[in-house]
PDB file of C-alpha atoms in Angstrom:
ATOM      1  CA  GLN A   8      27.850 -26.135  -3.976  1.00  0.00           C
ATOM      2  CA  GLN A   9      24.637 -24.679  -4.774  1.00  0.00           C
ATOM      3  CA  GLN A  10      25.699 -23.289  -8.359  1.00  0.00           C
ATOM      4  CA  VAL A  11      24.620 -23.611 -11.722  1.00  0.00           C
ATOM      5  CA  LYS A  12      27.587 -23.097 -14.156  1.00  0.00           C
ATOM      6  CA  GLN A  13      26.188 -22.003 -17.509  1.00  0.00           C
ATOM      7  CA  SER A  14      27.937 -21.494 -20.941  1.00  0.00           C
ATOM      8  CA  PRO A  15      28.690 -19.333 -23.287  1.00  0.00           C
ATOM      9  CA  GLN A  16      27.572 -16.367 -22.424  1.00  0.00           C
ATOM     10  CA  SER A  17      26.273 -15.074 -25.801  1.00  0.00           C
ATOM     11  CA  LEU A  18      25.676 -17.107 -28.755  1.00  0.00           C
ATOM     12  CA  ILE A  19      25.547 -16.198 -32.278  1.00  0.00           C
ATOM     13  CA  VAL A  20      24.003 -18.675 -35.243  1.00  0.00           C
ATOM     14  CA  GLN A  21      22.699 -18.060 -38.422  1.00  0.00           C
ATOM     15  CA  LYS A  22      19.067 -19.635 -39.132  1.00  0.00           C
ATOM     16  CA  GLY A  23      18.728 -23.452 -39.391  1.00  0.00           C
ATOM     17  CA  GLY A  24      22.140 -23.799 -37.241  1.00  0.00           C
ATOM     18  CA  ILE A  25      22.343 -26.021 -33.784  1.00  0.00           C
ATOM     19  CA  PRO A  26      23.024 -23.557 -31.090  1.00  0.00           C
ATOM     20  CA  ILE A  27      24.375 -25.903 -28.170  1.00  0.00           C
ATOM     21  CA  ILE A  28      24.314 -24.345 -24.404  1.00  0.00           C
ATOM     22  CA  ASN A  29      26.018 -25.853 -21.156  1.00  0.00           C
ATOM     23  CA  CYS A  30      24.999 -26.360 -18.034  1.00  0.00           C
ATOM     24  CA  ALA A  31      27.030 -27.633 -14.833  1.00  0.00           C
ATOM     25  CA  TYR A  32      26.159 -28.373 -11.137  1.00  0.00           C
ATOM     26  CA  GLU A  33      27.611 -29.878  -7.958  1.00  0.00           C
ATOM     27  CA  ASN A  34      24.958 -31.045  -5.734  1.00  0.00           C
ATOM     28  CA  THR A  35      23.324 -34.171  -6.178  1.00  0.00           C
ATOM     29  CA  ALA A  36      20.485 -33.578  -4.616  1.00  0.00           C
ATOM     30  CA  PHE A  37      18.969 -31.473  -7.380  1.00  0.00           C
ATOM     31  CA  ASP A  38      16.061 -33.720  -9.198  1.00  0.00           C
ATOM     32  CA  TYR A  39      14.635 -31.840 -12.024  1.00  0.00           C
ATOM     33  CA  PHE A  40      16.814 -29.528 -14.559  1.00  0.00           C
ATOM     34  CA  PRO A  41      14.517 -27.235 -16.660  1.00  0.00           C
ATOM     35  CA  TRP A  42      15.411 -24.603 -19.160  1.00  0.00           C
ATOM     36  CA  TYR A  43      13.977 -21.111 -19.384  1.00  0.00           C
ATOM     37  CA  GLN A  44      13.336 -19.010 -22.346  1.00  0.00           C
ATOM     38  CA  GLN A  45      13.326 -15.221 -21.296  1.00  0.00           C
ATOM     39  CA  PHE A  46      12.584 -12.336 -24.317  1.00  0.00           C
ATOM     40  CA  PRO A  47      12.905  -8.697 -23.463  1.00  0.00           C
ATOM     41  CA  GLY A  48      10.150  -7.449 -20.861  1.00  0.00           C
ATOM     42  CA  LYS A  49       8.785 -10.544 -20.299  1.00  0.00           C
ATOM     43  CA  GLY A  50       9.424 -13.638 -17.050  1.00  0.00           C
ATOM     44  CA  PRO A  51      11.361 -16.553 -17.826  1.00  0.00           C
ATOM     45  CA  ALA A  52       8.780 -19.163 -19.342  1.00  0.00           C
ATOM     46  CA  LEU A  53       9.493 -23.131 -18.782  1.00  0.00           C
ATOM     47  CA  LEU A  54      10.982 -24.460 -22.592  1.00  0.00           C
ATOM     48  CA  ILE A  55      11.562 -27.803 -21.562  1.00  0.00           C
ATOM     49  CA  ALA A  56      12.796 -30.299 -18.420  1.00  0.00           C
ATOM     50  CA  ILE A  57      14.212 -33.543 -17.562  1.00  0.00           C
ATOM     51  CA  ARG A  58      15.065 -35.502 -14.651  1.00  0.00           C
ATOM     52  CA  PRO A  59      18.173 -37.395 -14.118  1.00  0.00           C
ATOM     53  CA  ASP A  60      16.867 -40.577 -14.426  1.00  0.00           C
ATOM     54  CA  VAL A  61      16.861 -39.914 -18.377  1.00  0.00           C
ATOM     55  CA  SER A  62      19.893 -39.009 -20.408  1.00  0.00           C
ATOM     56  CA  GLU A  63      17.633 -37.377 -23.377  1.00  0.00           C
ATOM     57  CA  LYS A  64      14.441 -35.482 -23.973  1.00  0.00           C
ATOM     58  CA  LYS A  65      13.292 -34.300 -27.095  1.00  0.00           C
ATOM     59  CA  GLU A  66      10.581 -31.125 -27.490  1.00  0.00           C
ATOM     60  CA  GLY A  67       9.816 -30.304 -31.006  1.00  0.00           C
ATOM     61  CA  ARG A  68      13.153 -28.842 -31.967  1.00  0.00           C
ATOM     62  CA  PHE A  69      14.439 -28.482 -28.366  1.00  0.00           C
ATOM     63  CA  THR A  70      16.533 -31.272 -27.142  1.00  0.00           C
ATOM     64  CA  ILE A  71      17.834 -31.550 -23.689  1.00  0.00           C
ATOM     65  CA  SER A  72      21.238 -34.337 -23.029  1.00  0.00           C
ATOM     66  CA  PHE A  73      21.862 -35.141 -20.043  1.00  0.00           C
ATOM     67  CA  ASN A  74      24.796 -36.739 -18.492  1.00  0.00           C
ATOM     68  CA  LYS A  75      24.247 -37.804 -14.428  1.00  0.00           C
ATOM     69  CA  SER A  76      27.948 -39.239 -14.013  1.00  0.00           C
ATOM     70  CA  ALA A  77      29.609 -35.670 -15.381  1.00  0.00           C
ATOM     71  CA  LYS A  78      26.661 -33.628 -13.334  1.00  0.00           C
ATOM     72  CA  GLN A  79      26.423 -31.767 -17.087  1.00  0.00           C
ATOM     73  CA  PHE A  80      23.489 -31.230 -19.133  1.00  0.00           C
ATOM     74  CA  SER A  81      22.981 -29.043 -22.319  1.00  0.00           C
ATOM     75  CA  LEU A  82      20.054 -27.425 -24.483  1.00  0.00           C
ATOM     76  CA  HIS A  83      20.552 -28.076 -28.386  1.00  0.00           C
ATOM     77  CA  ILE A  84      18.175 -26.039 -30.565  1.00  0.00           C
ATOM     78  CA  MET A  85      17.713 -27.617 -34.058  1.00  0.00           C
ATOM     79  CA  ASP A  86      17.284 -25.761 -37.123  1.00  0.00           C
ATOM     80  CA  SER A  87      16.853 -22.411 -35.056  1.00  0.00           C
ATOM     81  CA  GLN A  88      15.096 -19.210 -36.190  1.00  0.00           C
ATOM     82  CA  PRO A  89      14.963 -16.002 -35.773  1.00  0.00           C
ATOM     83  CA  GLY A  90      12.408 -16.332 -33.032  1.00  0.00           C
ATOM     84  CA  ASP A  91      14.240 -18.039 -31.355  1.00  0.00           C
ATOM     85  CA  SER A  92      16.746 -15.087 -30.420  1.00  0.00           C
ATOM     86  CA  ALA A  93      15.919 -14.774 -26.555  1.00  0.00           C
ATOM     87  CA  THR A  94      18.106 -15.290 -23.315  1.00  0.00           C
ATOM     88  CA  TYR A  95      18.070 -18.868 -21.928  1.00  0.00           C
ATOM     89  CA  PHE A  96      18.347 -19.910 -18.188  1.00  0.00           C
ATOM     90  CA  CYS A  97      19.181 -23.428 -17.117  1.00  0.00           C
ATOM     91  CA  ALA A  98      18.286 -24.229 -13.465  1.00  0.00           C
ATOM     92  CA  ALA A  99      18.703 -27.254 -10.992  1.00  0.00           C
ATOM     93  CA  SER A 100      15.904 -27.487  -8.543  1.00  0.00           C
ATOM     94  CA  MET A 101      14.718 -29.458  -5.577  1.00  0.00           C
ATOM     95  CA  PRO A 102      11.813 -29.240  -3.146  1.00  0.00           C
ATOM     96  CA  ASP A 103      11.680 -25.276  -2.157  1.00  0.00           C
ATOM     97  CA  LYS A 104      15.090 -24.850  -4.137  1.00  0.00           C
ATOM     98  CA  LEU A 105      15.543 -23.497  -7.961  1.00  0.00           C
ATOM     99  CA  ILE A 106      18.770 -22.253  -8.864  1.00  0.00           C
ATOM    100  CA  PHE A 107      19.301 -20.396 -12.168  1.00  0.00           C
ATOM    101  CA  GLY A 108      22.211 -20.330 -14.107  1.00  0.00           C
ATOM    102  CA  THR A 109      23.328 -17.075 -15.476  1.00  0.00           C
ATOM    103  CA  GLY A 110      21.975 -17.099 -18.802  1.00  0.00           C
ATOM    104  CA  THR A 111      23.068 -17.311 -22.675  1.00  0.00           C
ATOM    105  CA  ARG A 112      21.887 -14.680 -24.794  1.00  0.00           C
ATOM    106  CA  LEU A 113      21.462 -16.187 -28.034  1.00  0.00           C
ATOM    107  CA  GLN A 114      21.180 -14.442 -31.592  1.00  0.00           C
ATOM    108  CA  VAL A 115      19.749 -16.215 -34.531  1.00  0.00           C
ATOM    109  CA  PHE A 116      20.464 -14.139 -37.749  1.00  0.00           C
ATOM    110  CA  PRO A 117      18.215 -14.902 -41.098  1.00  0.00           C
TER     111      PRO A 117
ATOM    112  CA  GLU B  29      -6.002 -19.643 -17.126  1.00  0.00           C
ATOM    113  CA  ALA B  30      -4.746 -16.158 -16.185  1.00  0.00           C
ATOM    114  CA  GLY B  31      -1.158 -16.121 -15.466  1.00  0.00           C
ATOM    115  CA  VAL B  32       1.174 -13.950 -12.763  1.00  0.00           C
ATOM    116  CA  ALA B  33      -0.226 -10.474 -12.701  1.00  0.00           C
ATOM    117  CA  GLN B  34       2.344  -7.788 -11.165  1.00  0.00           C
ATOM    118  CA  SER B  35       2.278  -4.428 -11.035  1.00  0.00           C
ATOM    119  CA  PRO B  36       3.490  -1.867 -12.146  1.00  0.00           C
ATOM    120  CA  ARG B  37       5.466  -2.777 -14.962  1.00  0.00           C
ATOM    121  CA  TYR B  38       8.250   0.208 -14.457  1.00  0.00           C
ATOM    122  CA  LYS B  39       9.031   2.421 -11.922  1.00  0.00           C
ATOM    123  CA  ILE B  40      11.837   5.457 -11.275  1.00  0.00           C
ATOM    124  CA  ILE B  41      12.773   6.505  -7.967  1.00  0.00           C
ATOM    125  CA  GLU B  42      15.682   8.293  -5.857  1.00  0.00           C
ATOM    126  CA  LYS B  43      17.782   6.751  -4.158  1.00  0.00           C
ATOM    127  CA  ARG B  44      16.718   7.027  -0.220  1.00  0.00           C
ATOM    128  CA  GLN B  45      12.720   6.845  -1.546  1.00  0.00           C
ATOM    129  CA  SER B  46      10.818   3.896  -1.002  1.00  0.00           C
ATOM    130  CA  VAL B  47       9.075   1.666  -3.281  1.00  0.00           C
ATOM    131  CA  ALA B  48       6.396  -1.147  -3.493  1.00  0.00           C
ATOM    132  CA  PHE B  49       5.208  -4.023  -5.953  1.00  0.00           C
ATOM    133  CA  TRP B  50       2.533  -5.755  -5.944  1.00  0.00           C
ATOM    134  CA  CYS B  51       2.268  -9.675  -7.182  1.00  0.00           C
ATOM    135  CA  ASN B  52      -1.451 -11.779  -7.705  1.00  0.00           C
ATOM    136  CA  PRO B  53      -0.588 -15.168  -8.091  1.00  0.00           C
ATOM    137  CA  ILE B  54      -2.366 -17.984 -10.385  1.00  0.00           C
ATOM    138  CA  SER B  55      -5.735 -19.059  -8.572  1.00  0.00           C
ATOM    139  CA  GLY B  56      -5.276 -21.954  -6.256  1.00  0.00           C
ATOM    140  CA  HIS B  57      -1.166 -21.568  -6.251  1.00  0.00           C
ATOM    141  CA  ALA B  58      -0.254 -21.810  -2.648  1.00  0.00           C
ATOM    142  CA  THR B  59       3.750 -21.182  -2.915  1.00  0.00           C
ATOM    143  CA  LEU B  60       4.827 -17.710  -4.184  1.00  0.00           C
ATOM    144  CA  TYR B  61       7.855 -16.352  -4.738  1.00  0.00           C
ATOM    145  CA  TRP B  62       9.882 -12.692  -5.158  1.00  0.00           C
ATOM    146  CA  TYR B  63      13.038 -13.114  -7.706  1.00  0.00           C
ATOM    147  CA  GLN B  64      15.780  -9.942  -8.265  1.00  0.00           C
ATOM    148  CA  GLN B  65      16.970 -10.349 -11.582  1.00  0.00           C
ATOM    149  CA  ILE B  66      19.990  -7.820 -12.462  1.00  0.00           C
ATOM    150  CA  LEU B  67      20.523  -7.058 -15.718  1.00  0.00           C
ATOM    151  CA  GLY B  68      22.736 -10.180 -17.519  1.00  0.00           C
ATOM    152  CA  GLN B  69      21.907 -12.320 -14.694  1.00  0.00           C
ATOM    153  CA  GLY B  70      19.611 -15.252 -13.734  1.00  0.00           C
ATOM    154  CA  PRO B  71      17.172 -15.013 -11.227  1.00  0.00           C
ATOM    155  CA  LYS B  72      18.011 -14.549  -7.580  1.00  0.00           C
ATOM    156  CA  LEU B  73      15.641 -15.659  -4.974  1.00  0.00           C
ATOM    157  CA  LEU B  74      14.800 -13.403  -1.958  1.00  0.00           C
ATOM    158  CA  ILE B  75      11.522 -14.723  -0.472  1.00  0.00           C
ATOM    159  CA  GLN B  76       9.025 -17.638  -0.854  1.00  0.00           C
ATOM    160  CA  PHE B  77       5.878 -18.144   0.494  1.00  0.00           C
ATOM    161  CA  GLN B  78       3.661 -21.013   0.790  1.00  0.00           C
ATOM    162  CA  ASN B  79       0.206 -19.756   1.470  1.00  0.00           C
ATOM    163  CA  ASN B  80       1.184 -16.870   3.962  1.00  0.00           C
ATOM    164  CA  GLY B  81       3.542 -18.423   5.757  1.00  0.00           C
ATOM    165  CA  VAL B  82       7.609 -17.504   4.564  1.00  0.00           C
ATOM    166  CA  VAL B  83       9.365 -20.687   3.442  1.00  0.00           C
ATOM    167  CA  ASP B  84      13.117 -18.894   2.935  1.00  0.00           C
ATOM    168  CA  ASP B  85      14.334 -15.559   3.342  1.00  0.00           C
ATOM    169  CA  SER B  86      17.440 -16.300   4.091  1.00  0.00           C
ATOM    170  CA  GLN B  87      18.839 -14.113   0.540  1.00  0.00           C
ATOM    171  CA  LEU B  88      15.783 -11.042   1.529  1.00  0.00           C
ATOM    172  CA  PRO B  89      18.354  -7.655   2.397  1.00  0.00           C
ATOM    173  CA  LYS B  90      16.239  -7.770   5.818  1.00  0.00           C
ATOM    174  CA  ASP B  91      17.416  -3.966   6.577  1.00  0.00           C
ATOM    175  CA  ARG B  92      15.612  -2.367   3.980  1.00  0.00           C
ATOM    176  CA  PHE B  93      13.701  -4.903   1.535  1.00  0.00           C
ATOM    177  CA  SER B  94      10.219  -6.503   3.339  1.00  0.00           C
ATOM    178  CA  ALA B  95       7.144  -8.672   2.153  1.00  0.00           C
ATOM    179  CA  GLU B  96       4.056  -9.725   2.986  1.00  0.00           C
ATOM    180  CA  ARG B  97       1.157 -12.180   1.869  1.00  0.00           C
ATOM    181  CA  LEU B  98      -1.413 -11.598   4.478  1.00  0.00           C
ATOM    182  CA  LYS B  99      -4.309 -13.522   2.774  1.00  0.00           C
ATOM    183  CA  GLY B 100      -2.189 -15.880   1.174  1.00  0.00           C
ATOM    184  CA  VAL B 101      -3.095 -14.598  -1.834  1.00  0.00           C
ATOM    185  CA  ASP B 102      -1.748 -11.365  -3.384  1.00  0.00           C
ATOM    186  CA  SER B 103       2.007 -10.190  -2.397  1.00  0.00           C
ATOM    187  CA  THR B 104       3.596  -6.839  -1.814  1.00  0.00           C
ATOM    188  CA  LEU B 105       7.325  -6.458  -1.928  1.00  0.00           C
ATOM    189  CA  LYS B 106       8.567  -3.296  -0.357  1.00  0.00           C
ATOM    190  CA  ILE B 107      12.001  -1.731  -0.095  1.00  0.00           C
ATOM    191  CA  GLN B 108      12.930   1.518   2.113  1.00  0.00           C
ATOM    192  CA  PRO B 109      14.956   2.965   1.636  1.00  0.00           C
ATOM    193  CA  ALA B 110      15.864   1.916  -1.712  1.00  0.00           C
ATOM    194  CA  LYS B 111      20.002   2.125  -3.196  1.00  0.00           C
ATOM    195  CA  LEU B 112      21.324   2.494  -6.484  1.00  0.00           C
ATOM    196  CA  GLU B 113      22.200  -1.142  -6.388  1.00  0.00           C
ATOM    197  CA  ASP B 114      18.639  -2.663  -6.392  1.00  0.00           C
ATOM    198  CA  SER B 115      17.966  -1.378  -9.816  1.00  0.00           C
ATOM    199  CA  ALA B 116      16.837  -4.654 -11.673  1.00  0.00           C
ATOM    200  CA  VAL B 117      13.788  -6.385 -12.636  1.00  0.00           C
ATOM    201  CA  TYR B 118      11.912  -7.965  -9.542  1.00  0.00           C
ATOM    202  CA  LEU B 119       9.709 -11.096 -10.584  1.00  0.00           C
ATOM    203  CA  CYS B 120       7.148 -12.872  -8.510  1.00  0.00           C
ATOM    204  CA  ALA B 121       6.230 -16.661  -9.401  1.00  0.00           C
ATOM    205  CA  SER B 122       3.923 -18.946  -8.309  1.00  0.00           C
ATOM    206  CA  SER B 123       3.266 -22.597  -8.387  1.00  0.00           C
ATOM    207  CA  VAL B 124       0.864 -25.477  -6.765  1.00  0.00           C
ATOM    208  CA  ASP B 125       2.561 -26.278  -4.035  1.00  0.00           C
ATOM    209  CA  ARG B 126       6.624 -26.491  -2.830  1.00  0.00           C
ATOM    210  CA  LEU B 127       7.777 -29.166  -5.194  1.00  0.00           C
ATOM    211  CA  GLY B 128       7.176 -26.301  -8.220  1.00  0.00           C
ATOM    212  CA  LEU B 129       4.259 -28.430  -9.966  1.00  0.00           C
ATOM    213  CA  GLY B 130       2.894 -25.465 -12.700  1.00  0.00           C
ATOM    214  CA  TYR B 131       5.837 -22.729 -11.753  1.00  0.00           C
ATOM    215  CA  THR B 132       4.920 -19.498 -13.792  1.00  0.00           C
ATOM    216  CA  PHE B 133       6.533 -16.093 -14.149  1.00  0.00           C
ATOM    217  CA  GLY B 134       5.074 -12.623 -14.210  1.00  0.00           C
ATOM    218  CA  SER B 135       6.442 -10.228 -16.428  1.00  0.00           C
ATOM    219  CA  GLY B 136       8.238  -8.244 -13.941  1.00  0.00           C
ATOM    220  CA  THR B 137       8.668  -4.681 -12.237  1.00  0.00           C
ATOM    221  CA  ARG B 138      11.606  -2.754 -13.950  1.00  0.00           C
ATOM    222  CA  LEU B 139      12.815  -0.612 -11.160  1.00  0.00           C
ATOM    223  CA  THR B 140      15.438   2.006 -11.357  1.00  0.00           C
ATOM    224  CA  VAL B 141      17.095   4.080  -9.145  1.00  0.00           C
ATOM    225  CA  VAL B 142      18.626   7.229  -9.354  1.00  0.00           C
TER     226      VAL B 142
END
């Protein structure tokens, strides 16, 4: 019940495409859903996050869509760029608990 | 603002040897976390400290792993003796409080056990 399922495992898009990464959770006690971006040799860095009382959040080219009834959320990257190539992790959080998904390796080709 | 500092960046040891990792959190961050990230997987929490007390160490293999945060600031994570399956990146993170405000990761220590 503490798992966060993430798909796909890897994603290849061309520059300008809109990659979509999906996550699902079971525990309704989670109250904060961050996305992390990780470049090789670096730790994960917070990209964008949402709370379950909103259905969508946009920050620049990154958008989270949240479906509370389905217990699913997704990350959309608009107008993707080669610099977006990284591994993306969704996560689900409550006080003293941050559970990561398994990660999606995104490659954006020029 | 300085980030979370970790050292060393890389370590290669033989199985059954011991190794220690060091973490210096962001100033003022009371909560400190150690994660293990195996290649191709998401980070897995090993231990969480609040100041110098342990909040959660349920996933720490206590027969070989130990961690301390004696003065409520820096922390060390030790493995003794190391096994091949301990090869991973060990990430330290810190946050202002247990709610996770300001959650920030360090760059990690890549451990290879041969």
